[in-house]
XYZ file of C-alpha atoms in Angstrom:
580
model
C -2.848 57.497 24.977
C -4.377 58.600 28.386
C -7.097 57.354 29.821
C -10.048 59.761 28.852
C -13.850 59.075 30.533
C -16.605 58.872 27.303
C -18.340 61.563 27.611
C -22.565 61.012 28.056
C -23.390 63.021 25.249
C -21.940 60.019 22.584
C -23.716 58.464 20.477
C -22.527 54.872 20.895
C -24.935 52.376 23.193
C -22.225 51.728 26.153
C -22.949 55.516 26.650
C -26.601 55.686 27.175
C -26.760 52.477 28.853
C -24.096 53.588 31.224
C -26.326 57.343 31.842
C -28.961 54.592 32.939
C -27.383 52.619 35.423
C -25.590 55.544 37.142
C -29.054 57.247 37.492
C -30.815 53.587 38.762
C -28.027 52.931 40.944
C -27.920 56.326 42.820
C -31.652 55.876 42.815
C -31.810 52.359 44.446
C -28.310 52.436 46.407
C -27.166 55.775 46.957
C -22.939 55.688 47.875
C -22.851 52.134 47.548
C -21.111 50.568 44.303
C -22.766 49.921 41.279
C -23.250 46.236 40.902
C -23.848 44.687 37.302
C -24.258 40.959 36.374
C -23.288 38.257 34.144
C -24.313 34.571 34.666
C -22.286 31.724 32.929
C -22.949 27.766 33.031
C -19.833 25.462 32.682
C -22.127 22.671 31.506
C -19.531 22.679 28.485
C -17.323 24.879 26.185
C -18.513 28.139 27.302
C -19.079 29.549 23.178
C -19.113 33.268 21.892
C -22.500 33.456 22.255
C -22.126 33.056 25.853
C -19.136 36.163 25.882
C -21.758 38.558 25.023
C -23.902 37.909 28.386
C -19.883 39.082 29.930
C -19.171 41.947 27.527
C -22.411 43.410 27.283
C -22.029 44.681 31.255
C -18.184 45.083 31.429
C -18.080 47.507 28.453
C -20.908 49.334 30.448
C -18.596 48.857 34.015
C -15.832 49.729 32.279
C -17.534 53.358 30.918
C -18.926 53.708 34.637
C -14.912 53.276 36.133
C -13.852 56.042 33.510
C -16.167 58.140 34.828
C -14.743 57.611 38.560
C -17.453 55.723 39.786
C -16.852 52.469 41.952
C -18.118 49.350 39.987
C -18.612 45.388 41.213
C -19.484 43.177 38.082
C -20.437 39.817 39.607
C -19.830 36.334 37.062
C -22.174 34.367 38.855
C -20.624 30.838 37.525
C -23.618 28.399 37.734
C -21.772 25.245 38.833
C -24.648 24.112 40.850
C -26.976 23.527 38.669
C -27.678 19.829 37.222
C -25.778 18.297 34.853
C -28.184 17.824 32.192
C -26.418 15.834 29.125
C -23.402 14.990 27.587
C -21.925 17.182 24.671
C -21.277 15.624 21.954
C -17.765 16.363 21.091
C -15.881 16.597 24.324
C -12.069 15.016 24.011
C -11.462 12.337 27.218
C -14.802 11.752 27.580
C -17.100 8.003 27.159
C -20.435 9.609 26.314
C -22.064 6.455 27.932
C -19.591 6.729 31.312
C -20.625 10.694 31.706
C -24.195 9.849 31.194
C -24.033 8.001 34.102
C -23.611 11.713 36.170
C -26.824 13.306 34.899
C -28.896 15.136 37.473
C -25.684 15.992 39.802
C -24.320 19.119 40.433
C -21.834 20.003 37.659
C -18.646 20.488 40.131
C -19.960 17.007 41.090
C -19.160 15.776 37.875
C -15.707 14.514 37.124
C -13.303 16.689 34.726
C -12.559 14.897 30.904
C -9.797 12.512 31.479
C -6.129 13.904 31.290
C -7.653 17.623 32.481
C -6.021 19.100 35.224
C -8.636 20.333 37.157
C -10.917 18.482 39.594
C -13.900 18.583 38.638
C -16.856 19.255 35.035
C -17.281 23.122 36.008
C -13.659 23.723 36.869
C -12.407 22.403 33.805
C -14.721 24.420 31.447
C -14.699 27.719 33.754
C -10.539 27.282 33.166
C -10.467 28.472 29.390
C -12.766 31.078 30.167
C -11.058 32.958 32.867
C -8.109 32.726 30.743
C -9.767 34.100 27.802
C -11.465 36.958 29.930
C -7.879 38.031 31.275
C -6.517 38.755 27.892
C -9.965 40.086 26.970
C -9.035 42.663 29.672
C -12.318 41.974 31.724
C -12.495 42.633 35.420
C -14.550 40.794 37.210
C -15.898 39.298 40.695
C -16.598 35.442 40.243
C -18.707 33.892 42.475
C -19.656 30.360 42.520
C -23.196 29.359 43.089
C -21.651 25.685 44.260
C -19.906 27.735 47.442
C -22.834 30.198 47.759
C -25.360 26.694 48.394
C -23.327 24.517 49.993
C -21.581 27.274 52.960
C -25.627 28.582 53.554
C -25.084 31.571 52.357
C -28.735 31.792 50.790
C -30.312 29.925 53.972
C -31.997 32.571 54.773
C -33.548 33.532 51.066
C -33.896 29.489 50.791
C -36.406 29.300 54.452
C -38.310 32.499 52.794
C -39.010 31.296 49.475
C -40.237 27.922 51.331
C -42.585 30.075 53.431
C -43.697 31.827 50.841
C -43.996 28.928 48.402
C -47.828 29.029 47.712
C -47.525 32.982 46.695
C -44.826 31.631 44.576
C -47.056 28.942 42.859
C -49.490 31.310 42.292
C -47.281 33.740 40.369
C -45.591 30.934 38.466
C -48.941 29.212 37.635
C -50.132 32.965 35.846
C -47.397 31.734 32.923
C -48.354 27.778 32.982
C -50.297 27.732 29.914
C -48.762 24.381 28.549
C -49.595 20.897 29.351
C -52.558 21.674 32.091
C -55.156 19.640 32.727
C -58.528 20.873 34.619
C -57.265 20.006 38.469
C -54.186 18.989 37.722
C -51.056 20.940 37.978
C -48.418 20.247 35.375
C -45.513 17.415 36.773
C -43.434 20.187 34.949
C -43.864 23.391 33.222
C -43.072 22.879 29.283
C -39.558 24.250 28.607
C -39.602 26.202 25.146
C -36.989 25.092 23.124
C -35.539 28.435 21.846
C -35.683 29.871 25.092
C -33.203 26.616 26.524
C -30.824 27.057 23.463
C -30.771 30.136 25.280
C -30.666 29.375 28.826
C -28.025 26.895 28.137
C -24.566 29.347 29.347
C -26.494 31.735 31.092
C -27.707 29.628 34.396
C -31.079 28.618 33.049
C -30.716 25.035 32.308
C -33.804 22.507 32.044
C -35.133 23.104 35.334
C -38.501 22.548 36.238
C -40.143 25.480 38.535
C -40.895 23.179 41.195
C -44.060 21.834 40.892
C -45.208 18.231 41.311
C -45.171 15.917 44.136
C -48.853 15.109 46.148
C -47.536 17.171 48.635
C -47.660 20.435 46.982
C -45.502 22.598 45.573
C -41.716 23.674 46.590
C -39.423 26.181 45.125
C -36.596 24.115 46.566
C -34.719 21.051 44.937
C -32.734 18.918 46.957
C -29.377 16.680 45.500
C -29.620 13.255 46.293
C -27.490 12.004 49.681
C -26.673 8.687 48.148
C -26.685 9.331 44.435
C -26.095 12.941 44.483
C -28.849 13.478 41.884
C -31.541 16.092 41.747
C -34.165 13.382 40.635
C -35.752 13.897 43.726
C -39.433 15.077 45.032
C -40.047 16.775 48.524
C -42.925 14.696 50.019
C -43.447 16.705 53.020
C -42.148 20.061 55.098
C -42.608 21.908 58.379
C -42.265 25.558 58.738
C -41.807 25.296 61.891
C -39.262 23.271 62.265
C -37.899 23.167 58.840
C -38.278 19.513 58.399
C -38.399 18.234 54.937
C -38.353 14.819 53.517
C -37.739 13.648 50.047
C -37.609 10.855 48.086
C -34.718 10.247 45.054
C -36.643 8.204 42.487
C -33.343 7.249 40.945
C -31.661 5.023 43.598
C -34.696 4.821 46.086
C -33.046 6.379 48.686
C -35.256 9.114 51.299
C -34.517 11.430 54.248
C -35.597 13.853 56.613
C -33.494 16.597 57.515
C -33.543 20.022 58.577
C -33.119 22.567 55.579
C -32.363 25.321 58.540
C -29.064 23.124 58.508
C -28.955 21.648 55.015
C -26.969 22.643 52.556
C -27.352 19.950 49.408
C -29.975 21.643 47.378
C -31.081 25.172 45.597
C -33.557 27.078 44.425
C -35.346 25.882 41.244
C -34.176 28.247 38.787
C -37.285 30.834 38.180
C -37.031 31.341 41.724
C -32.926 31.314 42.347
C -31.938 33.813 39.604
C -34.442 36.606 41.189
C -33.232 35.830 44.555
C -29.822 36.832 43.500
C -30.891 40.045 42.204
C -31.861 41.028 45.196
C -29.099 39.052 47.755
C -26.116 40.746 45.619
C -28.459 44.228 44.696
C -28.265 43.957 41.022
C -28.631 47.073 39.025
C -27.800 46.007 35.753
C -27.799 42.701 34.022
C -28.516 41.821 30.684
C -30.191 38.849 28.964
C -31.015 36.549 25.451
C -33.993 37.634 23.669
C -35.787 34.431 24.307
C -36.259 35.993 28.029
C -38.297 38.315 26.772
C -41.836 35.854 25.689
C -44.319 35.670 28.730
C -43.605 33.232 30.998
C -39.626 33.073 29.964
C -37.121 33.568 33.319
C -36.549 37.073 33.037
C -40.431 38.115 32.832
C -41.417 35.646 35.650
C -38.246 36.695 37.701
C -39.899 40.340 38.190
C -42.493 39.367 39.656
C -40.716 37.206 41.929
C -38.295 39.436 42.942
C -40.094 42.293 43.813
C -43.227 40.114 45.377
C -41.183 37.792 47.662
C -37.737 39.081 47.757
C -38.531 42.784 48.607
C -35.783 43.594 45.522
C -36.137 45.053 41.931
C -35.584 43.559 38.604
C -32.397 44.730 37.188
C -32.104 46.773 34.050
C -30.273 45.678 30.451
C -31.570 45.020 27.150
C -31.984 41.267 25.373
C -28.988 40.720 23.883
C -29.049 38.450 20.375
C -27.597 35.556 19.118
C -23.824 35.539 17.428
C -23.350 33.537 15.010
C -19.777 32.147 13.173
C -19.615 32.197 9.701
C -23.222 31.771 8.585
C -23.695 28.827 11.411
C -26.977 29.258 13.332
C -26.923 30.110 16.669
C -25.081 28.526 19.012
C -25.475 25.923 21.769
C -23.277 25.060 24.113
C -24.464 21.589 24.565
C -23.224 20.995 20.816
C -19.564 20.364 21.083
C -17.207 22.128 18.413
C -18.718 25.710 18.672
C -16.429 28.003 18.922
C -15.351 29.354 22.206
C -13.599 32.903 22.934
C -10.501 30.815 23.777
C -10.527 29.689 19.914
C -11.530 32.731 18.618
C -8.508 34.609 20.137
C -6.230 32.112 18.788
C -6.571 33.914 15.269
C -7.557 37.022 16.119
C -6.055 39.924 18.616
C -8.365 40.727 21.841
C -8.503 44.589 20.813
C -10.376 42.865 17.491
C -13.298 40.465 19.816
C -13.619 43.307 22.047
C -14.413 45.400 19.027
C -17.194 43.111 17.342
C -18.996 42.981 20.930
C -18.689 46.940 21.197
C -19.800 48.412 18.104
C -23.204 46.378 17.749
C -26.127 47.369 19.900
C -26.708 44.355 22.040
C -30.025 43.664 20.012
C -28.281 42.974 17.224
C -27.015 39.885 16.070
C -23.653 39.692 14.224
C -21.539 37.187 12.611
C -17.758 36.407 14.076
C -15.531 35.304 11.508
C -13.096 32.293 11.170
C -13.495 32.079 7.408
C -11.915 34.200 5.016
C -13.735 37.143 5.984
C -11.945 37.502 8.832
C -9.381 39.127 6.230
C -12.132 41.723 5.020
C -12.750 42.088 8.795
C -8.830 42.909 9.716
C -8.776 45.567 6.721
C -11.664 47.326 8.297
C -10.207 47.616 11.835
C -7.181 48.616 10.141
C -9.323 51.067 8.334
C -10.736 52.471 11.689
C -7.305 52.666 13.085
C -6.332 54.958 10.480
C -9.436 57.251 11.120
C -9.070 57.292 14.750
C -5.221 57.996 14.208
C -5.932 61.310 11.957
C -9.143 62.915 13.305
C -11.608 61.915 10.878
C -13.762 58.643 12.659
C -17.395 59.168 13.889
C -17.606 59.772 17.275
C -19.466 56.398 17.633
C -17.162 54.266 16.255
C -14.216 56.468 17.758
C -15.940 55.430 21.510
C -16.152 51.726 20.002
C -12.255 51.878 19.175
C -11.480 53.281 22.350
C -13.571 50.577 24.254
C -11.671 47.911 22.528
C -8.018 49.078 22.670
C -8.301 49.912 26.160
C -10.094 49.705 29.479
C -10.178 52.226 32.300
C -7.290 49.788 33.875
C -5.274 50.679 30.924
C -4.288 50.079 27.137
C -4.599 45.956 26.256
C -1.376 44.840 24.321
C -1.082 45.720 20.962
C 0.942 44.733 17.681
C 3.761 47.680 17.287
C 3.346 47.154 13.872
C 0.137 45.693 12.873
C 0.879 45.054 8.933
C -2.312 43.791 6.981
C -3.941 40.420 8.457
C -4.100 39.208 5.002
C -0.651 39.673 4.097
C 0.908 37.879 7.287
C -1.785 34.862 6.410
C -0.275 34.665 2.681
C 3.448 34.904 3.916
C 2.258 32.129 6.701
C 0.766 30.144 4.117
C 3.623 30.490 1.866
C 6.372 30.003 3.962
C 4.817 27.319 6.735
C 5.730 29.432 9.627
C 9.265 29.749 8.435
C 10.615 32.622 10.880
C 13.804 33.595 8.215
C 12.242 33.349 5.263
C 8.723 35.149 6.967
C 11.466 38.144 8.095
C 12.533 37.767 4.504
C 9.583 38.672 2.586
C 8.270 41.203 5.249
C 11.091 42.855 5.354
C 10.926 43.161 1.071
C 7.340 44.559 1.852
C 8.669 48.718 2.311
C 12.607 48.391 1.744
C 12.394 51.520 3.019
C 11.759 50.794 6.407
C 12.750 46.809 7.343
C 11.517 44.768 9.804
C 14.764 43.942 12.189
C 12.463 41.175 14.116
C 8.998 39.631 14.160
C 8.581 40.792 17.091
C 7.131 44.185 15.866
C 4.339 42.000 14.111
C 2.970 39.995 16.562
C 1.476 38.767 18.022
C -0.857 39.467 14.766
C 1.274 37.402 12.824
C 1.075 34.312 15.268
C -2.621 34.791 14.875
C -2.450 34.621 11.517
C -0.405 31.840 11.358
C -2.601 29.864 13.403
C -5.598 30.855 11.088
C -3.721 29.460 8.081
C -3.194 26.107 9.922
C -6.419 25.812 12.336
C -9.111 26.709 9.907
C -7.786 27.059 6.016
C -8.413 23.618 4.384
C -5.111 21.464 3.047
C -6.583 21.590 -0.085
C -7.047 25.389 -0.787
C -3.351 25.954 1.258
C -0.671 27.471 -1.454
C 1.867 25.049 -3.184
C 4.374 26.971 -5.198
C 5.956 24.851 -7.639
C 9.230 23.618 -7.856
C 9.586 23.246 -11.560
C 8.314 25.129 -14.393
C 5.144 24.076 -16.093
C 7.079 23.783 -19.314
C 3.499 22.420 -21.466
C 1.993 25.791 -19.824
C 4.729 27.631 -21.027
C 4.926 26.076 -24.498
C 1.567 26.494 -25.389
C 1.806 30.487 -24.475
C 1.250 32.787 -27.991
C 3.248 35.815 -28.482
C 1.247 37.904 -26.633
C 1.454 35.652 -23.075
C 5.208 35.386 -23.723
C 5.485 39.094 -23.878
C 3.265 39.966 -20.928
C 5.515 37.336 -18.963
C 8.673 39.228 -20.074
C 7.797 42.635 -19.229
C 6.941 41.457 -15.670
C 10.336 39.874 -15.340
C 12.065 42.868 -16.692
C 10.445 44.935 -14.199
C 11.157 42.648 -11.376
C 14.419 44.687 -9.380
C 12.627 48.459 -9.879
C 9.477 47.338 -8.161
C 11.300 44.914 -5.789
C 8.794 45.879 -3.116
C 4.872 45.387 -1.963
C 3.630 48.746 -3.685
C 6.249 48.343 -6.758
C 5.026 44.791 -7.318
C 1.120 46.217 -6.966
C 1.935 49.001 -10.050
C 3.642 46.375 -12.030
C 1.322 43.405 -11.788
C -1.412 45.878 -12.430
C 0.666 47.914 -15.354
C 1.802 44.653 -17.559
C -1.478 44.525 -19.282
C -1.652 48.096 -19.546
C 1.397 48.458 -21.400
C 0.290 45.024 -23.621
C -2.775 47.172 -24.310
C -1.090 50.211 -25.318
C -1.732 52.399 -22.418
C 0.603 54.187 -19.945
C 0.926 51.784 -16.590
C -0.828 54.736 -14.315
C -4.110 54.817 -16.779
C -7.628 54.226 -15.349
C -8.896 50.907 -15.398
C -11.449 49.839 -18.400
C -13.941 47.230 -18.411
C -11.914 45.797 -21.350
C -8.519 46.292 -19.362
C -9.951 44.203 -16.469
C -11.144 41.131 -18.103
C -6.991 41.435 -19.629
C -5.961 41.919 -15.803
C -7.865 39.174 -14.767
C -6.563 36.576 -17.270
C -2.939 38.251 -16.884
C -3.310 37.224 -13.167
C -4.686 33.297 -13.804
C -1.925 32.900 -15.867
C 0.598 33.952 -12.718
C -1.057 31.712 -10.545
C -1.457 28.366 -12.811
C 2.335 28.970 -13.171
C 3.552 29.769 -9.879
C 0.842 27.370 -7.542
C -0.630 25.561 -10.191
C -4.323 26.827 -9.384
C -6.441 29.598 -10.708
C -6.581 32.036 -7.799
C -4.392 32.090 -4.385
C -2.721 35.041 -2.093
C -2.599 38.303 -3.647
C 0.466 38.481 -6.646
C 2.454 41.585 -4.938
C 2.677 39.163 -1.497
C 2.984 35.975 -3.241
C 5.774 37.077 -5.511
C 7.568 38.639 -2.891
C 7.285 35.611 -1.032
C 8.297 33.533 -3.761
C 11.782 35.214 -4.416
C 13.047 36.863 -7.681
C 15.329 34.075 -8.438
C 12.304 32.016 -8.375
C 10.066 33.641 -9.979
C 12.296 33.856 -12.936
C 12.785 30.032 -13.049
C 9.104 29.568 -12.885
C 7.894 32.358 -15.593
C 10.718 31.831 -18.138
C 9.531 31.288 -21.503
């Protein structure tokens, strides 16, 4: 399908927002490229919640590109800032031997043993740049590590020092916590919603900078024996740029010249509004916890405009994602789920598609239970509107976003049969590639499968679904003998339902046959033709009809739908297992 620009009169979000930042951007910098923003922490598995500060701006990049229009979006990967704590859950790591590294910077921080990469940020940044490849995002990365430590913000860092009174004043308008008459706070309160949020976004646990008999300073230096941040600037010199500091973990002080120092950074209220203005930030979103007075985002406008000479950026507050009915998600709890996990059981056109059909103030639920099934049939759904004509033109721009970018079309399954049935067959079969061609080629013997290859890589997702996050227990057993007390204790009428669904086994030998006959046999044991419309009466029978197939078959009251699991099962089996 070609490559066709959205136009600005749709209805979806990624639309209007995009009508915004094409208007702001020729406002601000006429002929120059529209820059948006995303900011990402590699303090620790970088979660879903975290992928929505990414694919909130590159679905509205990628509707800018299709319009012709030249676009930068800048990951701004925060591996300068302090490593804070330990997650809990992190394989090849001694929770007591990492603790040891709190307050350096995170690319200071060794990797978990056995990981290939050198250092804390690398390692977590890895899986994320992976997972934002296959996600089709394009973006410019940007380490804040290289940006500090080559002087790149030397210039921003000797203004915000000059101007560091001006700065107190604005940041002491939102100290409202822990004040004391003629005393200014050691450091400002941090709320805690507002650092579940800050946690993957670049605002960790700083403090703004205050503290220290000598005043206040928007500047934190590491540590040049320990390498920690622990430290308080006791004294500085405009004119000369001499500062000294003292590390109050290891002792150690210095005087050097920040006009030639690069082993520090901005304190974070003051660093993420110099970047808006250093890389000319037009759009950007953030959490909604940046949106109560005195949060980053608020504070940052001031700052920007006040000392920087810049402008805030544009984007709405983005909320929370949850998994499954979890709460929301912090990446300094180890286990949450990370887009890297997420895309092991479900295609990228799918992720894409939850991101880009919710406004970004909405909160939504990404699935690795069993309603990622329900969730599959509704994509499928959508598919099939799309296909003939018939979708909303909103969730026709949401397809469109997530099957393709303005690069191109993102791989697809040439044959995308139901998620559920690929999970049965997977969890019938074990990943067992014959017998799996087997039973989806019995699905339409009209038109066999000649290789898997036409299902997947949906059907490796699905496999790994059955095997990652399905529960041994409530995986499907079919037995290999007859449940001959079962069968004995059957009355007429159970033995008769049983042998009209055997008899009818080779003329519905397929997924739709099997449907009409598992539905029909208690039609026809009720005296009604097999197409006739469903009763209240003739569902309770259907229901019991079907909990006697499964207690025979896998031993349990409920399991994959009858059609798939009997095609899976075999005729020749079946007929051992359900003969009275």
């Amino acid at each position: 399908m070609p490559i066709v620009a959205q136009s600005s009169t749709e209805t979806d979000w990624v639309s209007r927002f995009a009508d915004d930042v094409i208007a702001e951007s020729e406002r601000r910098a006429p002929g120059k490229p529209v820059v948006v923003a995303s900011g990402l922490s590699p303090s620790g598995p970088i979660h879903l919640g975290n992928l929505r500060e990414v694919m909130t701006p590159h679905l509205v990049a990628d509707e800018i590109r299709r319009r012709g229009h030249e676009v930068r979006h800048v990951i701004s990967w925060d591996d300068y800032d302090r490593y804070r704590k330990v997650p809990d859950g992190i394989p090849g790591i001694d929770k007591s031997a990492w603790a040891e590294h709190i307050g350096k910077p995170l690319t200071s921080v060794p990797a978990p043993e056995g990981s290939p990469h050198p250092n804390w940020a690398e390692h977590f940044k890895a899986a994320m740049v992976e997972s934002l490849a296959e996600l089709g995002v394009e973006f410019d990365p940007i380490s804040q590590t290289e940006q500090y430590t080559t002087g790149a913000y030397r210039e921003q860092i000797l203004h915000a020092m000059k101007q560091r009174v001006v700065i107190d004043g604005i940041l002491d308008q939102y100290r409202t916590k822990g004040k004391a008459p003629g005393r200014k706070p050691q450091q400002k309160p941090v709320d805690e919603a507002e650092l579940e949020a800050a946690e993957g976004s670049g605002a960790a646990s700083e403090d703004d900078g205050s503290g220290g008999s000598a005043g206040y300073f928007p500047y934190k230096p590491y540590c040049g024996n320990c390498e920690k941040d622990l430290t308080t600037v006791t004294s500085y010199i405009d004119a000369t740029t001499e500062l000294t500091y003292s590390c109050t973990a290891c002792g150690f002080s210095e005087t050097v010249r920040l006009s030639e120092f690069n082993r520090g950074k901005l304190v974070w209220k003051v660093d993420w509004p110099m970047r808006w203005a250093y890389e000319g930030v037009i759009f950007e979103p953030s959490g909604v916890d940046h949106s109560s007075p005195g949060s980053s985002f608020v504070v940052g406008g001031q700052i920007v405009r006040e000392i920087f000479d810049g402008v805030q950026p544009i984007g709405p507050m983005y909320a929370f994602v949850g998994i499954s009915g979890m709460a929301k998600m912090s990446s300094s709890r180890g286990g949450v789920p990370t887009a890297a996990d997420a895309l092991k059981i479900m295609e990228a056109p799918l992720l894409r598609w939850l991101y880009a059909r919710r406004k970004p103030n909405q909160s939504f639920k990404i699935a690795f239970d069993q309603e990622i099934q329900r969730l599959y049939d509704e994509w499928d759904k959508l598919e099939g509107k799309v296909a003939d004509g018939s979708a909303l033109p909103a969730d026709a721009a949401a397809h469109s976003r997530a099957v393709r970018t303005a690069a191109g079309e993102l791989p697809r399954t040439p044959r995308p049969l139901p998620y559920r049935t690929l999970a049965s067959v997977a969890d019938i079969t074990a990943g067992h590639d014959e017998q799996t061609l087997r039973i989806l080629s019995e699905l339409d013997p009209a038109n066999p499968l000649s290789s898997l290859d036409v299902v997947r890589p949906r059907l490796d997702r699905a496999e790994n679904w059955i095997t990652t996050q399905v529960p041994a227990d409530a995986r499907t057993v079919v037995r290999s003998e007859p449940d001959t007390e079962l069968l004995g204790s059957l009355d007429d009428e159970g033995r008769q339902s049983l042998r009209l669904l055997l008899d009818g086994l080779d003329s519905h030998w397929s997924l739709d046959g099997l449907t009409t006959l598992v539905y029909g046999v208690p039609k026809i044991m009720a005296g009604l033709a097999p197409d006739a419309k469903p009763t209240p009466e003739l569902k309770v029978a259907q229901r019991s009809f079907f909990a006697l197939l499964y207690r025979l078959l896998v031993s349990r009251e409920t399991g994959p739908r009858l059609p798939t699991l009997l095609l899976a099962v075999g005729a020749d089996r079946v007929r051992k297992l359900l003969a009275a």
